[in-house]
mmCIF file of C-alpha atoms and ligand atoms in Angstrom:
data_model
loop_
_atom_site.group_PDB
_atom_site.id
_atom_site.type_symbol
_atom_site.label_atom_id
_atom_site.label_comp_id
_atom_site.label_asym_id
_atom_site.label_seq_id
_atom_site.Cartn_x
_atom_site.Cartn_y
_atom_site.Cartn_z
ATOM 1 C CA MET A 1 13.130 -8.400 -30.997
ATOM 2 C CA PRO A 2 10.541 -10.358 -29.064
ATOM 3 C CA ALA A 3 11.033 -14.051 -28.392
ATOM 4 C CA ARG A 4 8.681 -16.847 -29.416
ATOM 5 C CA VAL A 5 7.971 -18.902 -26.322
ATOM 6 C CA LEU A 6 6.160 -22.236 -26.217
ATOM 7 C CA ILE A 7 4.533 -23.006 -22.845
ATOM 8 C CA ILE A 8 3.640 -26.628 -22.107
ATOM 9 C CA GLU A 9 1.503 -26.612 -18.948
ATOM 10 C CA ASP A 10 -1.650 -28.521 -18.013
ATOM 11 C CA ASN A 11 -2.673 -26.127 -15.238
ATOM 12 C CA GLN A 12 -4.778 -23.484 -16.977
ATOM 13 C CA ASP A 13 -4.172 -20.801 -14.321
ATOM 14 C CA ASN A 14 -0.410 -21.207 -14.501
ATOM 15 C CA LEU A 15 -0.503 -21.242 -18.279
ATOM 16 C CA GLU A 16 -2.533 -18.033 -18.426
ATOM 17 C CA LEU A 17 -0.337 -16.262 -15.887
ATOM 18 C CA MET A 18 2.881 -17.133 -17.719
ATOM 19 C CA ALA A 19 1.436 -16.207 -21.122
ATOM 20 C CA TYR A 20 0.079 -12.941 -19.727
ATOM 21 C CA LEU A 21 3.379 -11.889 -18.187
ATOM 22 C CA LEU A 22 5.392 -12.791 -21.285
ATOM 23 C CA ALA A 23 2.965 -10.957 -23.573
ATOM 24 C CA ALA A 24 3.082 -7.900 -21.321
ATOM 25 C CA PHE A 25 6.823 -7.726 -21.977
ATOM 26 C CA GLY A 26 6.400 -8.067 -25.724
ATOM 27 C CA HIS A 27 6.983 -11.755 -26.271
ATOM 28 C CA GLU A 28 4.927 -14.050 -28.485
ATOM 29 C CA THR A 29 3.525 -17.058 -26.688
ATOM 30 C CA LEU A 30 1.919 -20.326 -27.640
ATOM 31 C CA GLY A 31 0.399 -22.402 -24.849
ATOM 32 C CA VAL A 32 -0.491 -26.097 -24.978
ATOM 33 C CA PRO A 33 -1.797 -28.408 -22.224
ATOM 34 C CA GLY A 34 0.261 -31.532 -22.924
ATOM 35 C CA GLY A 35 3.494 -33.048 -24.138
ATOM 36 C CA GLU A 36 2.162 -34.415 -27.431
ATOM 37 C CA GLU A 37 0.807 -30.996 -28.421
ATOM 38 C CA GLY A 38 4.044 -29.421 -27.259
ATOM 39 C CA LEU A 39 6.181 -31.641 -29.452
ATOM 40 C CA ALA A 40 3.901 -30.993 -32.428
ATOM 41 C CA ALA A 41 4.136 -27.226 -31.885
ATOM 42 C CA ALA A 42 7.905 -27.418 -31.455
ATOM 43 C CA ALA A 43 8.248 -29.349 -34.709
ATOM 44 C CA ARG A 44 6.231 -26.679 -36.557
ATOM 45 C CA GLY A 45 7.691 -23.505 -35.208
ATOM 46 C CA SER A 46 10.843 -21.481 -35.030
ATOM 47 C CA LEU A 47 10.913 -21.220 -31.253
ATOM 48 C CA ASP A 48 13.323 -19.307 -29.072
ATOM 49 C CA LEU A 49 12.420 -20.931 -25.759
ATOM 50 C CA ILE A 50 10.247 -23.700 -24.336
ATOM 51 C CA LEU A 51 8.828 -23.610 -20.801
ATOM 52 C CA CYS A 52 7.745 -27.091 -19.783
ATOM 53 C CA ASP A 53 5.846 -28.384 -16.775
ATOM 54 C CA ILE A 54 7.185 -31.700 -15.433
ATOM 55 C CA GLN A 55 3.977 -33.389 -14.339
ATOM 56 C CA LEU A 56 1.763 -33.537 -17.398
ATOM 57 C CA PRO A 57 -0.999 -35.933 -18.416
ATOM 58 C CA ALA A 58 0.058 -38.793 -20.706
ATOM 59 C CA MET A 59 3.641 -37.629 -21.356
ATOM 60 C CA SER A 60 5.899 -36.220 -18.638
ATOM 61 C CA GLY A 61 8.120 -33.187 -19.059
ATOM 62 C CA TYR A 62 11.114 -35.531 -18.854
ATOM 63 C CA GLU A 63 9.926 -37.347 -21.980
ATOM 64 C CA VAL A 64 9.231 -34.040 -23.750
ATOM 65 C CA VAL A 65 12.749 -32.739 -23.174
ATOM 66 C CA ARG A 66 14.277 -36.110 -24.094
ATOM 67 C CA GLN A 67 12.580 -35.970 -27.497
ATOM 68 C CA ILE A 68 13.394 -32.307 -28.120
ATOM 69 C CA LYS A 69 17.063 -32.711 -27.212
ATOM 70 C CA GLY A 70 17.207 -35.851 -29.363
ATOM 71 C CA ASP A 71 16.026 -33.943 -32.426
ATOM 72 C CA PRO A 72 18.873 -32.209 -34.292
ATOM 73 C CA ARG A 73 16.496 -29.510 -35.584
ATOM 74 C CA LEU A 74 15.261 -28.635 -32.096
ATOM 75 C CA GLN A 75 18.087 -29.348 -29.679
ATOM 76 C CA ARG A 76 19.422 -25.773 -29.768
ATOM 77 C CA VAL A 77 16.140 -24.432 -28.302
ATOM 78 C CA PRO A 78 16.494 -23.889 -24.539
ATOM 79 C CA VAL A 79 13.968 -25.944 -22.558
ATOM 80 C CA VAL A 80 13.265 -24.744 -19.028
ATOM 81 C CA ALA A 81 11.399 -26.933 -16.546
ATOM 82 C CA VAL A 82 8.669 -25.211 -14.562
ATOM 83 C CA THR A 83 7.999 -27.405 -11.599
ATOM 84 C CA ALA A 84 6.623 -27.439 -8.087
ATOM 85 C CA TYR A 85 8.987 -30.243 -7.153
ATOM 86 C CA ALA A 86 11.816 -28.002 -6.109
ATOM 87 C CA MET A 87 13.171 -30.482 -3.632
ATOM 88 C CA VAL A 88 16.797 -31.276 -2.917
ATOM 89 C CA GLY A 89 18.043 -33.623 -5.594
ATOM 90 C CA ASP A 90 15.479 -32.638 -8.199
ATOM 91 C CA ARG A 91 17.800 -30.104 -9.717
ATOM 92 C CA ASP A 92 20.259 -32.846 -10.674
ATOM 93 C CA LYS A 93 17.481 -35.027 -12.052
ATOM 94 C CA ILE A 94 16.104 -32.121 -14.087
ATOM 95 C CA MET A 95 19.457 -31.048 -15.473
ATOM 96 C CA SER A 96 20.576 -34.570 -16.316
ATOM 97 C CA ALA A 97 17.293 -35.123 -18.173
ATOM 98 C CA GLY A 98 18.360 -32.448 -20.655
ATOM 99 C CA PHE A 99 16.625 -29.329 -19.367
ATOM 100 C CA ASP A 100 18.630 -26.128 -19.659
ATOM 101 C CA GLY A 101 17.364 -24.881 -16.309
ATOM 102 C CA TYR A 102 14.353 -24.789 -14.067
ATOM 103 C CA LEU A 103 11.949 -22.397 -12.411
ATOM 104 C CA ALA A 104 10.198 -23.388 -9.218
ATOM 105 C CA LYS A 105 6.463 -22.919 -8.852
ATOM 106 C CA PRO A 106 4.611 -20.996 -7.635
ATOM 107 C CA ILE A 107 5.388 -18.446 -10.317
ATOM 108 C CA ILE A 108 6.375 -15.126 -8.752
ATOM 109 C CA PRO A 109 5.190 -12.388 -11.153
ATOM 110 C CA GLU A 110 7.830 -9.893 -9.962
ATOM 111 C CA LYS A 111 10.644 -12.281 -10.817
ATOM 112 C CA PHE A 112 9.274 -14.368 -13.665
ATOM 113 C CA ILE A 113 10.316 -12.276 -16.680
ATOM 114 C CA GLU A 114 13.855 -11.794 -15.434
ATOM 115 C CA GLN A 115 14.125 -15.528 -14.698
ATOM 116 C CA VAL A 116 12.829 -16.483 -18.140
ATOM 117 C CA GLU A 117 14.839 -13.898 -20.072
ATOM 118 C CA ALA A 118 18.049 -15.230 -18.520
ATOM 119 C CA PHE A 119 17.628 -18.093 -21.000
ATOM 120 C CA LEU A 120 17.306 -15.763 -24.012
ATOM 121 C CA PRO A 121 20.090 -14.025 -25.909
ATOM 122 C CA ALA A 122 20.514 -10.376 -24.869
ATOM 123 C CA GLY A 123 18.861 -9.091 -28.064
ATOM 124 C CA GLN A 124 15.611 -10.840 -27.235
ATOM 125 C CA ARG A 125 15.215 -9.586 -23.694
ATOM 126 C CA SER A 126 12.752 -6.799 -23.035
ATOM 127 C CA ALA A 127 14.130 -3.254 -22.866
ATOM 128 C CA PRO A 128 16.527 -2.633 -19.987
ATOM 129 C CA ARG A 129 14.697 -1.331 -16.972
ATOM 130 C CA GLU A 130 15.659 1.318 -14.442
ATOM 131 C CA ILE A 131 18.458 2.573 -16.672
ATOM 132 C CA PRO A 132 17.684 6.155 -17.837
ATOM 133 C CA PRO A 133 19.126 7.137 -21.236
ATOM 134 C CA SER A 134 22.518 8.768 -20.729
ATOM 135 C CA ALA A 135 22.692 12.514 -21.356
ATOM 136 C CA PRO A 136 25.536 14.028 -23.405
ATOM 137 C CA ALA A 137 28.594 14.612 -21.221
ATOM 138 C CA GLU A 138 28.547 18.412 -21.691
ATOM 139 C CA ALA A 139 24.892 18.822 -20.827
ATOM 140 C CA ALA A 140 23.820 19.973 -17.417
ATOM 141 C CA PRO A 141 22.346 17.166 -15.326
ATOM 142 C CA LEU A 142 18.697 16.750 -16.158
ATOM 143 C CA PRO A 143 16.181 16.519 -13.363
ATOM 144 C CA ARG A 144 15.159 12.898 -13.028
ATOM 145 C CA MET A 145 11.951 12.394 -14.968
ATOM 146 C CA LYS A 146 9.119 11.382 -12.704
ATOM 147 C CA ARG A 147 6.754 8.832 -14.133
ATOM 148 C CA ALA A 148 3.089 8.794 -13.303
ATOM 149 C CA THR A 149 1.679 7.363 -10.098
ATOM 150 C CA ILE A 150 -0.896 4.649 -10.751
ATOM 151 C CA LEU A 151 -3.047 3.553 -7.831
ATOM 152 C CA LEU A 152 -4.217 -0.040 -8.188
ATOM 153 C CA VAL A 153 -7.431 -1.027 -6.411
ATOM 154 C CA ASP A 154 -8.392 -4.701 -6.395
ATOM 155 C CA ASP A 155 -9.519 -7.134 -3.713
ATOM 156 C CA SER A 156 -7.484 -9.922 -5.309
ATOM 157 C CA PRO A 157 -3.872 -9.853 -4.064
ATOM 158 C CA ALA A 158 -2.840 -11.908 -7.117
ATOM 159 C CA ASN A 159 -4.221 -9.277 -9.497
ATOM 160 C CA LEU A 160 -2.477 -6.490 -7.591
ATOM 161 C CA SER A 161 0.764 -8.404 -7.687
ATOM 162 C CA VAL A 162 0.607 -9.079 -11.430
ATOM 163 C CA ALA A 163 -0.335 -5.529 -12.386
ATOM 164 C CA ARG A 164 2.290 -4.016 -10.108
ATOM 165 C CA SER A 165 4.988 -6.346 -11.433
ATOM 166 C CA ILE A 166 4.226 -5.181 -14.958
ATOM 167 C CA LEU A 167 4.061 -1.437 -14.236
ATOM 168 C CA GLU A 168 6.929 -0.949 -11.786
ATOM 169 C CA PRO A 169 9.741 -2.017 -14.135
ATOM 170 C CA PHE A 170 8.683 0.835 -16.451
ATOM 171 C CA GLY A 171 9.245 3.348 -13.702
ATOM 172 C CA TYR A 172 5.722 3.991 -12.477
ATOM 173 C CA ASP A 173 4.989 4.474 -8.811
ATOM 174 C CA VAL A 174 2.368 1.869 -8.040
ATOM 175 C CA PRO A 175 0.639 2.149 -4.672
ATOM 176 C CA ILE A 176 -1.923 -0.597 -4.086
ATOM 177 C CA ALA A 177 -5.166 -0.869 -2.153
ATOM 178 C CA GLY A 178 -7.338 -3.872 -1.412
ATOM 179 C CA GLY A 179 -10.545 -1.967 -0.751
ATOM 180 C CA VAL A 180 -12.374 1.328 -0.963
ATOM 181 C CA GLU A 181 -11.328 2.816 2.394
ATOM 182 C CA GLU A 182 -7.717 1.924 1.786
ATOM 183 C CA ALA A 183 -7.915 3.320 -1.757
ATOM 184 C CA LEU A 184 -9.265 6.675 -0.562
ATOM 185 C CA ARG A 185 -6.621 6.937 2.135
ATOM 186 C CA SER A 186 -3.887 6.093 -0.361
ATOM 187 C CA ALA A 187 -5.256 8.487 -2.989
ATOM 188 C CA ARG A 188 -5.108 11.398 -0.514
ATOM 189 C CA GLN A 189 -1.520 10.530 0.345
ATOM 190 C CA THR A 190 -0.086 9.565 -3.039
ATOM 191 C CA ARG A 191 -2.075 11.885 -5.346
ATOM 192 C CA PRO A 192 -2.217 9.321 -8.173
ATOM 193 C CA ASP A 193 -2.362 10.320 -11.863
ATOM 194 C CA LEU A 194 -4.527 7.314 -12.588
ATOM 195 C CA VAL A 195 -6.623 4.955 -10.495
HETATM 196 MN MN1 LIG B 201 1.175 -30.203 -14.256
#
Protein backbone atom coordinates (compact mmCIF):
# COMPACT_ATOMS: atom_id res chain seq x y z
CA MET A 1 0.00 0.00 0.00
CA PRO A 2 1.54 3.31 -0.99
CA ALA A 3 1.96 6.07 1.56
CA ARG A 4 0.52 9.57 1.33
CA VAL A 5 3.37 11.99 1.89
CA LEU A 6 3.05 15.74 2.38
CA ILE A 7 6.20 17.70 1.43
CA ILE A 8 6.57 21.22 2.82
CA GLU A 9 9.52 22.81 1.00
CA ASP A 10 10.02 26.29 -0.45
CA ASN A 11 12.87 25.28 -2.75
CA GLN A 12 11.17 24.18 -5.96
CA ASP A 13 14.07 21.97 -7.12
CA ASN A 14 14.19 20.09 -3.83
CA LEU A 15 10.43 19.73 -3.79
CA GLU A 16 10.35 18.32 -7.32
CA LEU A 17 13.21 15.90 -6.65
CA MET A 18 11.60 14.52 -3.49
CA ALA A 19 8.17 14.23 -5.11
CA TYR A 20 9.69 12.55 -8.17
CA LEU A 21 11.59 9.95 -6.15
CA LEU A 22 8.62 9.15 -3.92
CA ALA A 23 6.28 8.83 -6.90
CA ALA A 24 8.77 6.56 -8.66
CA PHE A 25 8.46 4.16 -5.72
CA GLY A 26 4.67 4.25 -5.77
CA HIS A 27 3.89 6.82 -3.12
CA GLU A 28 1.33 9.61 -3.37
CA THR A 29 2.76 13.06 -2.78
CA LEU A 30 1.41 16.51 -2.14
CA GLY A 31 3.89 19.39 -2.22
CA VAL A 32 3.39 22.87 -0.76
CA PRO A 33 5.83 25.80 -0.53
CA GLY A 34 5.07 27.04 2.99
CA GLY A 35 4.03 26.24 6.53
CA GLU A 36 0.54 27.74 6.34
CA GLU A 37 -0.29 25.66 3.26
CA GLY A 38 1.27 22.64 4.92
CA LEU A 39 -0.90 22.93 8.01
CA ALA A 40 -4.00 23.40 5.86
CA ALA A 41 -3.15 20.29 3.82
CA ALA A 42 -2.40 18.30 6.97
CA ALA A 43 -5.76 19.28 8.46
CA ARG A 44 -7.56 18.09 5.31
CA GLY A 45 -5.84 14.84 4.59
CA SER A 46 -5.23 11.40 5.94
CA LEU A 47 -1.45 11.58 5.75
CA ASP A 48 1.07 8.89 6.52
CA LEU A 49 4.16 11.10 6.66
CA ILE A 50 5.16 14.76 6.50
CA LEU A 51 8.55 15.92 5.21
CA CYS A 52 9.20 19.47 6.35
CA ASP A 53 11.92 21.96 5.50
CA ILE A 54 13.11 24.01 8.50
CA GLN A 55 13.78 27.36 6.87
CA LEU A 56 10.54 28.42 5.25
CA PRO A 57 9.10 31.84 4.45
CA ALA A 58 6.69 33.26 7.04
CA MET A 59 6.45 30.16 9.27
CA SER A 60 9.46 28.03 10.20
CA GLY A 61 9.47 24.24 10.22
CA TYR A 62 9.76 24.41 14.02
CA GLU A 63 6.40 26.21 14.20
CA VAL A 64 4.84 23.75 11.74
CA VAL A 65 5.83 20.72 13.80
CA ARG A 66 4.78 22.44 17.04
CA GLN A 67 1.27 22.92 15.68
CA ILE A 68 1.01 19.43 14.20
CA LYS A 69 2.20 17.72 17.38
CA GLY A 70 -0.17 19.92 19.39
CA ASP A 71 -3.17 18.72 17.39
CA PRO A 72 -4.63 15.45 18.72
CA ARG A 73 -5.91 14.51 15.25
CA LEU A 74 -2.49 14.93 13.65
CA GLN A 75 0.10 14.13 16.29
CA ARG A 76 0.41 10.47 15.27
CA VAL A 77 1.68 11.47 11.79
CA PRO A 78 5.49 11.26 11.66
CA VAL A 79 7.08 14.61 10.78
CA VAL A 80 10.62 14.46 9.42
CA ALA A 81 12.75 17.59 9.13
CA VAL A 82 14.61 18.02 5.86
CA THR A 83 17.32 20.52 6.54
CA ALA A 84 20.69 21.75 5.36
CA TYR A 85 21.60 22.74 8.89
CA ALA A 86 23.06 19.41 9.84
CA MET A 87 25.45 20.90 12.33
CA VAL A 88 26.41 19.51 15.71
CA GLY A 89 23.68 20.37 18.16
CA ASP A 90 20.95 20.77 15.58
CA ARG A 91 19.84 17.20 16.00
CA ASP A 92 18.89 17.87 19.63
CA LYS A 93 17.11 21.09 18.70
CA ILE A 94 15.19 19.31 15.93
CA MET A 95 14.20 16.34 18.04
CA SER A 96 13.18 18.43 21.04
CA ALA A 97 11.01 20.57 18.75
CA GLY A 98 8.84 17.51 18.11
CA PHE A 99 10.22 16.15 14.84
CA ASP A 100 10.35 12.38 14.59
CA GLY A 101 13.67 12.49 12.74
CA TYR A 102 15.64 14.43 10.20
CA LEU A 103 17.26 14.09 6.81
CA ALA A 104 20.20 16.28 5.89
CA LYS A 105 20.27 18.11 2.59
CA PRO A 106 21.46 17.78 -0.07
CA ILE A 107 19.07 14.97 -0.87
CA ILE A 108 20.97 11.90 -2.07
CA PRO A 109 18.70 10.11 -4.57
CA GLU A 110 20.31 6.70 -3.94
CA LYS A 111 19.52 6.89 -0.24
CA PHE A 112 16.40 9.04 -0.04
CA ILE A 113 13.67 6.40 -0.36
CA GLU A 114 15.25 4.10 2.19
CA GLN A 115 15.71 7.03 4.59
CA VAL A 116 12.11 8.16 4.19
CA GLU A 117 10.57 4.69 4.34
CA ALA A 118 12.29 4.07 7.68
CA PHE A 119 9.56 6.34 9.08
CA LEU A 120 6.73 4.30 7.53
CA PRO A 121 5.22 1.06 8.81
CA ALA A 122 6.58 -2.00 6.98
CA GLY A 123 3.36 -2.44 4.97
CA GLN A 124 3.76 0.95 3.35
CA ARG A 125 7.34 0.58 2.20
CA SER A 126 8.00 -0.15 -1.45
CA ALA A 127 8.57 -3.79 -2.42
CA PRO A 128 11.68 -5.35 -0.92
CA ARG A 129 14.62 -4.99 -3.24
CA GLU A 130 17.42 -7.39 -4.08
CA ILE A 131 15.55 -10.29 -2.50
CA PRO A 132 14.61 -12.86 -5.20
CA PRO A 133 11.44 -14.88 -4.53
CA SER A 134 12.37 -18.10 -2.76
CA ALA A 135 12.05 -21.29 -4.81
CA PRO A 136 10.39 -24.40 -3.34
CA ALA A 137 12.87 -26.40 -1.27
CA GLU A 138 12.70 -29.49 -3.53
CA ALA A 139 13.26 -27.59 -6.75
CA ALA A 140 16.65 -27.50 -8.38
CA PRO A 141 18.37 -24.14 -7.97
CA LEU A 142 17.20 -21.78 -10.66
CA PRO A 143 19.73 -19.81 -12.63
CA ARG A 144 19.69 -16.26 -11.33
CA MET A 145 17.44 -14.21 -13.58
CA LYS A 146 19.36 -11.49 -15.33
CA ARG A 147 17.54 -8.22 -15.71
CA ALA A 148 18.04 -5.97 -18.67
CA THR A 149 20.98 -3.63 -19.05
CA ILE A 150 19.90 -0.02 -19.52
CA LEU A 151 22.52 2.45 -20.69
CA LEU A 152 21.78 5.99 -19.51
CA VAL A 153 23.19 8.85 -21.58
CA ASP A 154 22.83 12.37 -20.19
CA ASP A 155 25.20 15.30 -19.74
CA SER A 156 23.58 16.17 -16.42
CA PRO A 157 25.14 14.16 -13.57
CA ALA A 158 22.04 14.86 -11.45
CA ASN A 159 19.76 13.27 -14.05
CA LEU A 160 22.02 10.23 -14.33
CA SER A 161 22.06 9.88 -10.58
CA VAL A 162 18.28 10.08 -10.22
CA ALA A 163 17.52 7.66 -13.04
CA ARG A 164 20.14 5.18 -11.87
CA SER A 165 18.87 5.33 -8.28
CA ILE A 166 15.40 4.43 -9.49
CA LEU A 167 16.39 1.60 -11.85
CA GLU A 168 19.12 -0.18 -9.88
CA PRO A 169 16.95 -1.23 -6.92
CA PHE A 170 14.78 -3.18 -9.39
CA GLY A 171 17.75 -5.21 -10.48
CA TYR A 172 18.71 -3.54 -13.74
CA ASP A 173 22.33 -3.08 -14.71
CA VAL A 174 22.66 0.63 -15.31
CA PRO A 175 25.87 1.80 -16.96
CA ILE A 176 26.01 5.57 -17.43
CA ALA A 177 27.63 7.90 -19.94
CA GLY A 178 27.94 11.67 -19.95
CA GLY A 179 28.46 12.07 -23.68
CA VAL A 180 28.35 10.46 -27.09
CA GLU A 181 31.89 9.04 -27.21
CA GLU A 182 31.53 7.59 -23.75
CA ALA A 183 28.11 6.17 -24.64
CA LEU A 184 29.44 4.39 -27.73
CA ARG A 185 32.37 2.95 -25.82
CA SER A 186 30.06 1.75 -23.05
CA ALA A 187 27.52 0.32 -25.50
CA ARG A 188 30.22 -1.82 -27.15
CA GLN A 189 31.32 -3.11 -23.76
CA THR A 190 28.01 -3.56 -21.95
CA ARG A 191 25.73 -4.54 -24.86
CA PRO A 192 22.71 -2.71 -23.40
CA ASP A 193 19.11 -3.86 -24.01
CA LEU A 194 17.96 -0.26 -23.98
CA VAL A 195 19.67 3.10 -24.34
MN1 LIG B 1 13.87 26.43 2.73
